[in-house]
Short mmCIF file of C-alpha atoms and ligand atoms in Angstrom, two decimals:
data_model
loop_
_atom_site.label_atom_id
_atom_site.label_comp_id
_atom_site.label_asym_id
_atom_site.label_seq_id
_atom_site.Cartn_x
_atom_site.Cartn_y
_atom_site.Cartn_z
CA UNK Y 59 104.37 57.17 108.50
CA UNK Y 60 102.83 57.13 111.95
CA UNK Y 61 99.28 58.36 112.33
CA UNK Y 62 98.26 59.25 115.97
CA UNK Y 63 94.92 59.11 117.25
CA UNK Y 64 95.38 58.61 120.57
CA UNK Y 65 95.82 62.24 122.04
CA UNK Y 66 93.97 61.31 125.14
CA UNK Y 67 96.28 58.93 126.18
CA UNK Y 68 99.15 61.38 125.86
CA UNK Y 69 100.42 63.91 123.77
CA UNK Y 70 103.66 64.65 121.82
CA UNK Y 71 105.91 67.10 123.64
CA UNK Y 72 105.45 70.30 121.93
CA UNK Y 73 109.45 71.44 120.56
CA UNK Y 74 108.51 75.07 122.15
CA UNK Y 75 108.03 73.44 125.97
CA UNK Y 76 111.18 70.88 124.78
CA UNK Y 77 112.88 74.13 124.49
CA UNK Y 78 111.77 76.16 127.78
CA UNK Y 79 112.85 73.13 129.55
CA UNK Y 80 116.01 72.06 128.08
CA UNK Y 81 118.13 74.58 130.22
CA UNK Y 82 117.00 73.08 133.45
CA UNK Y 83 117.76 69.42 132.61
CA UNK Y 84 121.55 71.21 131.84
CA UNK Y 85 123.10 73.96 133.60
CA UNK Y 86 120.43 75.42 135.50
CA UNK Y 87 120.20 71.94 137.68
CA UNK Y 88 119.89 74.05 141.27
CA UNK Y 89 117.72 72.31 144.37
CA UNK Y 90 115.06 75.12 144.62
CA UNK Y 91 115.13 74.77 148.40
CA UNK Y 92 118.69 75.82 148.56
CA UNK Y 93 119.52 79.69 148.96
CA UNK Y 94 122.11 80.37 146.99
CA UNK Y 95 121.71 81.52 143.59
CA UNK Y 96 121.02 78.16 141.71
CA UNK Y 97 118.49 77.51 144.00
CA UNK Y 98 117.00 80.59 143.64
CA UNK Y 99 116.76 80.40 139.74
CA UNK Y 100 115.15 76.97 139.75
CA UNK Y 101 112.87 78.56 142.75
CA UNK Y 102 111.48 81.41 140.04
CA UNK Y 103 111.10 78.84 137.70
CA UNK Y 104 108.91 77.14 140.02
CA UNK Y 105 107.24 79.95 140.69
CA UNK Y 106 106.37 81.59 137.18
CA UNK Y 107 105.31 77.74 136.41
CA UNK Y 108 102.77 78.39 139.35
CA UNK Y 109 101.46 81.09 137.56
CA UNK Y 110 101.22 79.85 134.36
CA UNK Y 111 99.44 76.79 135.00
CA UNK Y 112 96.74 78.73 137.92
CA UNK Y 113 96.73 81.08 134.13
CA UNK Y 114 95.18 78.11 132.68
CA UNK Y 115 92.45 77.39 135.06
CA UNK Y 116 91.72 81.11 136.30
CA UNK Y 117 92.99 79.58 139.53
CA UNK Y 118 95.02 81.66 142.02
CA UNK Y 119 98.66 80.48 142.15
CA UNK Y 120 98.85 80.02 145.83
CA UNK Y 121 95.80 77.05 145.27
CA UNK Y 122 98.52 75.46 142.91
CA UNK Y 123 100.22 72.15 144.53
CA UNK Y 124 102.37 70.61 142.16
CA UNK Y 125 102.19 66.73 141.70
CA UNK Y 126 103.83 63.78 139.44
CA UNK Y 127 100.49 63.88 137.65
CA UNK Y 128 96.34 63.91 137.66
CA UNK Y 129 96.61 60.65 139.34
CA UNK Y 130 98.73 61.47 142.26
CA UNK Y 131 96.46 64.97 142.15
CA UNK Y 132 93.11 62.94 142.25
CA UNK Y 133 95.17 60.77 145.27
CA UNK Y 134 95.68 64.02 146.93
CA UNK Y 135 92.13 65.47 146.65
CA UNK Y 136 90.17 62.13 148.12
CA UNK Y 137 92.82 60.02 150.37
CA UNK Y 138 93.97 64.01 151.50
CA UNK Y 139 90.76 65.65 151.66
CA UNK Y 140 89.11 62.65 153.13
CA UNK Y 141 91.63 62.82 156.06
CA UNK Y 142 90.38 66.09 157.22
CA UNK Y 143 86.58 65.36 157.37
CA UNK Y 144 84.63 64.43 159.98
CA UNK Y 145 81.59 63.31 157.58
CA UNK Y 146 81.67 59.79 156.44
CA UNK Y 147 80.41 59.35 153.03
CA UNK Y 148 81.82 60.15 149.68
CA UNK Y 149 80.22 60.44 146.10
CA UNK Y 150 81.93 59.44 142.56
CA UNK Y 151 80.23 59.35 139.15
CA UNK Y 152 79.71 55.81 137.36
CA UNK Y 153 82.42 56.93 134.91
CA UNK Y 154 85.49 58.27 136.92
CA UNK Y 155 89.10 57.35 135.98
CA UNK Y 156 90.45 54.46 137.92
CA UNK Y 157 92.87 57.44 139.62
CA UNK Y 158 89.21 58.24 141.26
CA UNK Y 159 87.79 55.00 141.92
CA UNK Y 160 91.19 53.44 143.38
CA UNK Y 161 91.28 55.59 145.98
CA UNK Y 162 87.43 55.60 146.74
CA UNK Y 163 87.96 52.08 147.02
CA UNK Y 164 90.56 52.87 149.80
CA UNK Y 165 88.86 55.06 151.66
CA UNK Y 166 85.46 52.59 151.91
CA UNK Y 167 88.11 49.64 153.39
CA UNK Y 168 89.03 52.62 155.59
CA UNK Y 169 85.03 52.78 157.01
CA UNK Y 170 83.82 55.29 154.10
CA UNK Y 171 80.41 54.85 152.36
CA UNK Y 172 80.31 55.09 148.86
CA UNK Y 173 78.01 56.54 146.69
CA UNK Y 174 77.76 56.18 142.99
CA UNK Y 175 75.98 58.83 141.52
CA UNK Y 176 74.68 56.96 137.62
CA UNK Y 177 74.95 58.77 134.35
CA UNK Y 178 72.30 58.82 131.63
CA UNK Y 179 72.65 57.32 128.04
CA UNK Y 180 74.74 60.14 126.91
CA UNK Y 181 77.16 60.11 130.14
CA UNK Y 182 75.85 62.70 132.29
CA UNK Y 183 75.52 63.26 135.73
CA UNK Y 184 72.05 64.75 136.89
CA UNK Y 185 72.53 67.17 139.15
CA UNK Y 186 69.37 66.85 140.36
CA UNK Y 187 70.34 63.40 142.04
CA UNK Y 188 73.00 64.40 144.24
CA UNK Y 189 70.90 67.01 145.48
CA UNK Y 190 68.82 64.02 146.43
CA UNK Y 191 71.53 62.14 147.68
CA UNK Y 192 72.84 65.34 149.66
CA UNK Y 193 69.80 65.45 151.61
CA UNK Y 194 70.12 61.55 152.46
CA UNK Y 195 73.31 61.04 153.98
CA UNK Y 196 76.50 62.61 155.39
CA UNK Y 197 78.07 63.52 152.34
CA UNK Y 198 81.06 64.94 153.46
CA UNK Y 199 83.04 65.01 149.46
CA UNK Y 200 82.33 64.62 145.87
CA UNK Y 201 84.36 63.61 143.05
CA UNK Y 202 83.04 64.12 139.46
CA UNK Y 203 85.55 64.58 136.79
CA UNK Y 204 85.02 67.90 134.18
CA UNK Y 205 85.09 65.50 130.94
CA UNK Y 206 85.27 61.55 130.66
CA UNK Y 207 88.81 60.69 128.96
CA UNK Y 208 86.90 57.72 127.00
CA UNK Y 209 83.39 59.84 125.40
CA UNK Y 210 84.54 63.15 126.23
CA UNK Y 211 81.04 64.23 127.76
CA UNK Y 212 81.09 66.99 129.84
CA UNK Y 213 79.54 67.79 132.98
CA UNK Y 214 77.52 70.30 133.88
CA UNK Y 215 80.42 71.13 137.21
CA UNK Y 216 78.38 74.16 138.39
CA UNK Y 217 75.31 72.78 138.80
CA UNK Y 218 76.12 70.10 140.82
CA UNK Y 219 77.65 72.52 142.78
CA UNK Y 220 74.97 74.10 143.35
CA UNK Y 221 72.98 71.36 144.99
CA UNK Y 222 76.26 71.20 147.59
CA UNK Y 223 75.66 74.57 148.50
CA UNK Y 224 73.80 74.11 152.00
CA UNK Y 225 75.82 70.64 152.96
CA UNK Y 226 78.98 72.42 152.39
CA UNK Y 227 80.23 68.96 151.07
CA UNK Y 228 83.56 69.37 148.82
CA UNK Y 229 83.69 68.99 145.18
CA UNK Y 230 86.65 67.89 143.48
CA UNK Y 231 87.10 67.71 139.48
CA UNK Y 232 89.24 65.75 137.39
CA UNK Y 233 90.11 67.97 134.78
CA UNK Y 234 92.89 66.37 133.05
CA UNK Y 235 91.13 66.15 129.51
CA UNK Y 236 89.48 69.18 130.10
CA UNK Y 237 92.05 71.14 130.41
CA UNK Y 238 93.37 72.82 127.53
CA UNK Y 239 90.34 71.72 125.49
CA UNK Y 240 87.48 73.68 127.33
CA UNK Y 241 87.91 77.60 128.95
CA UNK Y 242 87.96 76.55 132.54
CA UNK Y 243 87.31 78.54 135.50
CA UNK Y 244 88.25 77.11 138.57
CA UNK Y 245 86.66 80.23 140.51
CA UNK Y 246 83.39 80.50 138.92
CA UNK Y 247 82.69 77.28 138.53
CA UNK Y 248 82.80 76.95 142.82
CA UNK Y 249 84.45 73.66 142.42
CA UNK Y 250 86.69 73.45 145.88
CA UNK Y 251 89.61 70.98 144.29
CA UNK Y 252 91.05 70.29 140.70
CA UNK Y 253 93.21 67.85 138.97
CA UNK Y 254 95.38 68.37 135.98
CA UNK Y 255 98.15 66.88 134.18
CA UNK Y 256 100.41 68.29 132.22
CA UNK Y 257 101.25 65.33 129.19
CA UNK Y 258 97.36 65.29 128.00
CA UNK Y 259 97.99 69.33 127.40
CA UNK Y 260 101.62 68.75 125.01
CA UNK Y 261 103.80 68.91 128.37
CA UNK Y 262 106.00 66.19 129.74
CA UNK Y 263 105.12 63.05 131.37
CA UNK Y 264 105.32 63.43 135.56
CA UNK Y 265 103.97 66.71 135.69
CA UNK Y 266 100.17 67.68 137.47
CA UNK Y 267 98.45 69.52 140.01
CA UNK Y 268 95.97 69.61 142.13
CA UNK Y 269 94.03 73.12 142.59
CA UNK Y 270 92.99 73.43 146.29
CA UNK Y 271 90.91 76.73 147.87
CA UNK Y 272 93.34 77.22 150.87
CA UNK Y 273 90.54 76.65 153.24
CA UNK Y 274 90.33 73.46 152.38
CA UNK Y 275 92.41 71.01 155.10
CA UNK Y 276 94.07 68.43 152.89
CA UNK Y 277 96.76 65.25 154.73
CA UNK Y 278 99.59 65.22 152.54
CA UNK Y 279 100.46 61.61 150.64
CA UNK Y 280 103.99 62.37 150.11
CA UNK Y 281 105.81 63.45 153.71
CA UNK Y 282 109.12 64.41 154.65
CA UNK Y 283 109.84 67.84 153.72
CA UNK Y 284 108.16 71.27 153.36
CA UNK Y 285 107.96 71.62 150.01
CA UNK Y 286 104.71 72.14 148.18
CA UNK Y 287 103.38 74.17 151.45
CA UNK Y 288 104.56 70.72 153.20
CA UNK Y 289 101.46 69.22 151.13
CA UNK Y 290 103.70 67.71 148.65
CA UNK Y 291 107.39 66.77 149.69
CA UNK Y 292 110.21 65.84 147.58
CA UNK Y 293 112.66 68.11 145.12
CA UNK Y 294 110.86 69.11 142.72
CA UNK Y 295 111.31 67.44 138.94
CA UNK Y 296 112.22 71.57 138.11
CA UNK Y 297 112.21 70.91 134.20
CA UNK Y 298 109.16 68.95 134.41
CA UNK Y 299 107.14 71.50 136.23
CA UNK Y 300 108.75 74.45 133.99
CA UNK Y 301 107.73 72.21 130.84
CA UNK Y 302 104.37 71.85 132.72
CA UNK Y 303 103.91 75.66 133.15
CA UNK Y 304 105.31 76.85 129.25
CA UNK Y 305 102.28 73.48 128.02
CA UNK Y 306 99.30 75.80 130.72
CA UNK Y 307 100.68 79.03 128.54
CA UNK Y 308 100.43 77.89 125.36
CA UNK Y 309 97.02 75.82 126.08
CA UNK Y 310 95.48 79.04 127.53
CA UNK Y 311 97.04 81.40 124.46
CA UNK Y 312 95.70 78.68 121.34
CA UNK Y 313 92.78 77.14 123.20
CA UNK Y 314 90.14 79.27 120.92
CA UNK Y 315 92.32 78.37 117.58
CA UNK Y 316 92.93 74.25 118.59
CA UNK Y 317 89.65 74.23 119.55
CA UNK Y 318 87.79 75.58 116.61
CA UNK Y 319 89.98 73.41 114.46
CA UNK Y 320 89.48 70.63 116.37
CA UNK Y 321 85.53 70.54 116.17
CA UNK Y 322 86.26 71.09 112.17
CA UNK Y 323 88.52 68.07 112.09
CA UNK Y 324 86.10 66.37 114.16
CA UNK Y 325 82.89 66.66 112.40
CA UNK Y 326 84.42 65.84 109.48
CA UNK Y 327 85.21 62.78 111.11
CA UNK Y 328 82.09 62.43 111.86
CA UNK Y 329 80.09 63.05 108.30
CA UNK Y 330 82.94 60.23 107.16
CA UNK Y 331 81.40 57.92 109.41
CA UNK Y 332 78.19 58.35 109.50
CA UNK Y 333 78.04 57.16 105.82
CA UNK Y 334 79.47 54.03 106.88
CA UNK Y 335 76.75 50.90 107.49
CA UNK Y 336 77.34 49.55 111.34
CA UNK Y 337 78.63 52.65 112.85
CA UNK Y 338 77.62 53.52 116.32
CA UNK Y 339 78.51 56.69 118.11
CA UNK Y 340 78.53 57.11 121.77
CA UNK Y 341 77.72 60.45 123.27
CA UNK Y 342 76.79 61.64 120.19
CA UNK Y 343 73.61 63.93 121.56
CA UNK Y 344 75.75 66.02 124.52
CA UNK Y 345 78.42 68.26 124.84
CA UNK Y 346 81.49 66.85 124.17
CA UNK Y 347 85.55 67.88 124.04
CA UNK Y 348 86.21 68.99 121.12
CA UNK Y 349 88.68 66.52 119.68
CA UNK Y 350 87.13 62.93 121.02
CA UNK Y 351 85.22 60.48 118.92
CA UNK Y 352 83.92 57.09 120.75
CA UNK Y 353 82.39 54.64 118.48
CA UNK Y 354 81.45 50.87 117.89
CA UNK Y 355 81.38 49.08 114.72
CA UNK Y 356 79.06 46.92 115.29
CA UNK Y 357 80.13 43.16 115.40
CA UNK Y 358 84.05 44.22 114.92
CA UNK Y 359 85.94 43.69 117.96
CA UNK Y 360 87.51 47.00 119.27
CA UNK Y 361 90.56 45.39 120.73
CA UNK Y 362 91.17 43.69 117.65
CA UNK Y 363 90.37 46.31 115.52
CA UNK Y 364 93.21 48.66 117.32
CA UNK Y 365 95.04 45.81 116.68
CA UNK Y 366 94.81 45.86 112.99
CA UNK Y 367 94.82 50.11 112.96
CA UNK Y 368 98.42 49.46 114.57
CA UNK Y 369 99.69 47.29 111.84
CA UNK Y 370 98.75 49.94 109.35
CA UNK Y 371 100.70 52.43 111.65
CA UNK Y 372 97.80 54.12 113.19
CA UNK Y 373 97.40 54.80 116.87
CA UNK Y 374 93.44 54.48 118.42
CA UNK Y 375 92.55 53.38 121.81
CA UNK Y 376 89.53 51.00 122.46
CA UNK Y 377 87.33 51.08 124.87
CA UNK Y 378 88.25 48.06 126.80
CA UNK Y 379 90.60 47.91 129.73
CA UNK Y 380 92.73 45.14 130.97
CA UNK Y 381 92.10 43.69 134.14
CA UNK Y 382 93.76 40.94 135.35
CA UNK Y 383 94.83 39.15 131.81
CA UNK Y 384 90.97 39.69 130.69
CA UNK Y 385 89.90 42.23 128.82
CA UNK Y 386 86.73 44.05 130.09
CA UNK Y 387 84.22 46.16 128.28
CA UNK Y 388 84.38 49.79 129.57
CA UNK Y 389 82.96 50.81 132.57
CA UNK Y 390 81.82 54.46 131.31
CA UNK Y 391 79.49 52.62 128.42
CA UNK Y 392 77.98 49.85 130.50
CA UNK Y 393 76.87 52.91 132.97
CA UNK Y 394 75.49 54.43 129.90
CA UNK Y 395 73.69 51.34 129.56
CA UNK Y 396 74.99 50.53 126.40
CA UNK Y 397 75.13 46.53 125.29
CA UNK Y 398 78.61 44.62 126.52
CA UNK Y 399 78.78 43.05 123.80
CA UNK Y 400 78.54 46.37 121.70
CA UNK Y 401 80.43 48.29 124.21
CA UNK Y 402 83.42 45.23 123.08
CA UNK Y 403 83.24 46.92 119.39
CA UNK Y 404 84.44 50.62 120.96
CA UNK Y 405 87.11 52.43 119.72
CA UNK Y 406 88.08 55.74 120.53
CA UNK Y 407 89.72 58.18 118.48
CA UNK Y 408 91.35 61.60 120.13
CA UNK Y 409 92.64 64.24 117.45
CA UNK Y 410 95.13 66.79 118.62
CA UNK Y 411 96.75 70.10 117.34
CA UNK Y 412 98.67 67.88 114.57
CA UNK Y 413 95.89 66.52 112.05
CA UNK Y 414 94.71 67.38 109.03
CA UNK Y 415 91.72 66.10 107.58
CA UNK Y 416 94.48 63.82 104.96
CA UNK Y 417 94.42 62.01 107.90
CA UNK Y 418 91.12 61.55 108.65
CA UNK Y 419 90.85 60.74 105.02
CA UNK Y 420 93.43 57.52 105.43
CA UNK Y 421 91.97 56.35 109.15
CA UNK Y 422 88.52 55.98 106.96
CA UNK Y 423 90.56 54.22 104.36
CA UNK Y 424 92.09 52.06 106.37
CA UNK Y 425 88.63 51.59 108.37
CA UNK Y 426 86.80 50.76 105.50
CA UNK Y 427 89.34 48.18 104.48
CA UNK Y 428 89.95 46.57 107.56
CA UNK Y 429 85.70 46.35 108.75
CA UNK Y 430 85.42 44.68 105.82
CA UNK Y 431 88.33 41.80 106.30
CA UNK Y 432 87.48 41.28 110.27
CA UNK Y 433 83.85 41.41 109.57
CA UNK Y 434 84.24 38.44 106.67
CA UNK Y 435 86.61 36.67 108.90
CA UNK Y 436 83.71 37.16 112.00
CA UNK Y 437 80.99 35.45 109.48
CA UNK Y 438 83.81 32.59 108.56
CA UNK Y 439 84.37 31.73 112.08
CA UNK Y 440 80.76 32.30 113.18
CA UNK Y 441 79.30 30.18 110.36
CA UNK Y 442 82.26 27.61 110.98
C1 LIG L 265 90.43 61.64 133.24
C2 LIG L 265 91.82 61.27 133.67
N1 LIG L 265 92.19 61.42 134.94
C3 LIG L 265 93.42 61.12 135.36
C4 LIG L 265 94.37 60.61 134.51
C5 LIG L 265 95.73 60.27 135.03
O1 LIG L 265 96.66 61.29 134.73
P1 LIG L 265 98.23 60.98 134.73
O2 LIG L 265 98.51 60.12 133.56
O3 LIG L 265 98.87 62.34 134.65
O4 LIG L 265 98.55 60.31 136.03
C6 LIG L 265 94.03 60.42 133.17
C7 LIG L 265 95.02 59.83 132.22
O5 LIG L 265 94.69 59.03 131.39
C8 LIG L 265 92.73 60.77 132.72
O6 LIG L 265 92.36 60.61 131.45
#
């Protein structure tokens, strides 16, 4: 049977939001731009979607602007907010999805500077540097996601704030792994823009947002009609968002419960591993999401090693990403400093709402097992 580890990547639609949306993939398939009464229904659904999800974040639903995802919402908050700036010089952390960086890249070839603010050996962002960097340059917006998808350190969002205070620079935060995880609080946190997505919180895939103050002047990516307060046009995928919305209500109601049993599962995980000879944990000394484990064996390759979990049915992620046919080391761990060649060994695992701890129990197994065989194999080779 199929073990999955990998609840960072995505997760499994939950039956309950399979069920909410069902009805609007069938006879509820109304345009909700048109008047009449189909229209109207899919319009509501919208609507109570919008509520739901600002539910999650303590967001007002008028700052909701639906998306296909947290990329397309981190798209919207620097290519759109960029647009409506005068000030010339954006700020991203070391460790930012590429749905952040991409777009930073686009707005430097576009005559931006670029800062990168670094991160310390556990993955944090001192908030103590940008207010340096504030004072230094025309720092017009800042993007510094909640919690990294790969450790899952978070960052300390309202401090860093804080030092934007007098600039009046923006601050955006990815929040797509954060959400549903951590209590978020869009308002008190004084972050200006937001990203989630709806398939890392048991929603479907092509569902996000982006959570704007209204204040905020943002160029829409997407043109051609008004929906979305003309920030976002095209129909709107109504099951999607409706799935979307049900995933924000059921995240908000069982955040406490997951959460708690997450950190259980987790540090279970964790007293497993640390009995283990060659185990390295990353992040281990910070707050962290509750469900995310990234770790190194040393002298085991990580891609390899996911390689061998997937034979035995198991689903892990390493830390490496593909990049033109090569694979590269992470970029979060070698701005934490850590060793490439270590940072080659990472794996990462992700729990979600379905393990046990039997399943911890047979991902050590398997560990065990398969650390042994690669490692044996590594001395072979090396030794020739
Ligand atoms: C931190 C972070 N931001 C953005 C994204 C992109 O979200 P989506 O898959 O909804 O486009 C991901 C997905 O892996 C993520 O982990």
């Amino acid at each position: 049977m199929e073990l999955y580890l990998d609840h960072n990547a995505t997760t499994p639609l939950d039956e309950r939001v399979l069920d909410t949306m069902l009805p609007y993939l069938g006879k509820l398939y109304g345009n909700p731009s048109s008047r009449h009464s189909q229209g109207r229904l899919a319009r509501s659904a919208i609507d109570q979607a919008r509520e739901q999800v600002a539910a999650l974040v303590n967001a007002h639903p008028g700052q909701v602007i639906f998306t296909s995802g947290g990329t397309e919402a981190n798209n919207l908050a620097l290519k759109g907010g960029a647009a409506g700036m005068d000030a010339t010089t954006l700020a991203i952390s070391a460790v930012e999805h590429p749905s952040v960086v991409a777009p930073a890249r686009r707005l430097v070839a576009a005559g931006w500077s670029l800062l990168e603010l670094g991160v310390d050996s556990e993955g944090r962002v001192d908030p103590l540097e940008l207010g340096l960097r504030v004072t230094q340059s025309d720092l017009g917006l800042v993007s510094v996601m909640w919690a990294n998808n790969e450790t899952g350190t978070v960052q300390d969002i309202s401090a860093l704030k804080v030092q934007l205070e007098e600039s009046g620079a923006i601050l955006h935060s990815d929040a797509v792994q954060a959400a549903g995880k951590l209590p978020i609080d869009f308002k008190a946190s004084g972050v200006d823009m937001m990203s989630l997505s709806s398939h890392k919180i048991y929603g479907p895939k092509g569902a996000g947002a982006l959570i704007a103050e209204r204040a905020i002047t943002l160029e829409p990516q997407l043109e051609g009609g008004g929906q979305e307060r003309g920030l976002r046009a095209g129909t709107e995928s109504v099951a999607t968002i409706v799935g979307f919305g049900r995933a924000a209500e059921l995240a908000l109601s069982e955040l406490e419960q997951n959460r708690q049993q997450l950190l259980e599962l987790r540090s279970y995980l964790e007293s497993r591993l640390d009995a283990l000879p060659g185990v390295r944990r990353f992040a281990a000394n910070t707050e962290r999401l509750p469900n995310t484990l990234f770790m190194a064996l040393e002298g085991v390759d990580g891609e390899m090693l996911l390689m061998q979990m997937d034979r035995h049915n198991i689903a892990i992620s390493s830390g490496s990403a593909c990049s033109s046919g090569k694979t590269e080391p992470s970029h979060v761990l070698l701005a934490m400093g850590v060793d490439p060649q270590l940072a080659r060994s990472a794996i990462r695992v992700s729990l979600g709402r379905g393990n046990r701890r039997r399943d911890i129990d047979r991902f050590c197994e398997v560990l065990v097992g398969l650390t042994g065989e690669m490692s044996r194999t590594h001395a072979v080779i090396a030794n020739g």
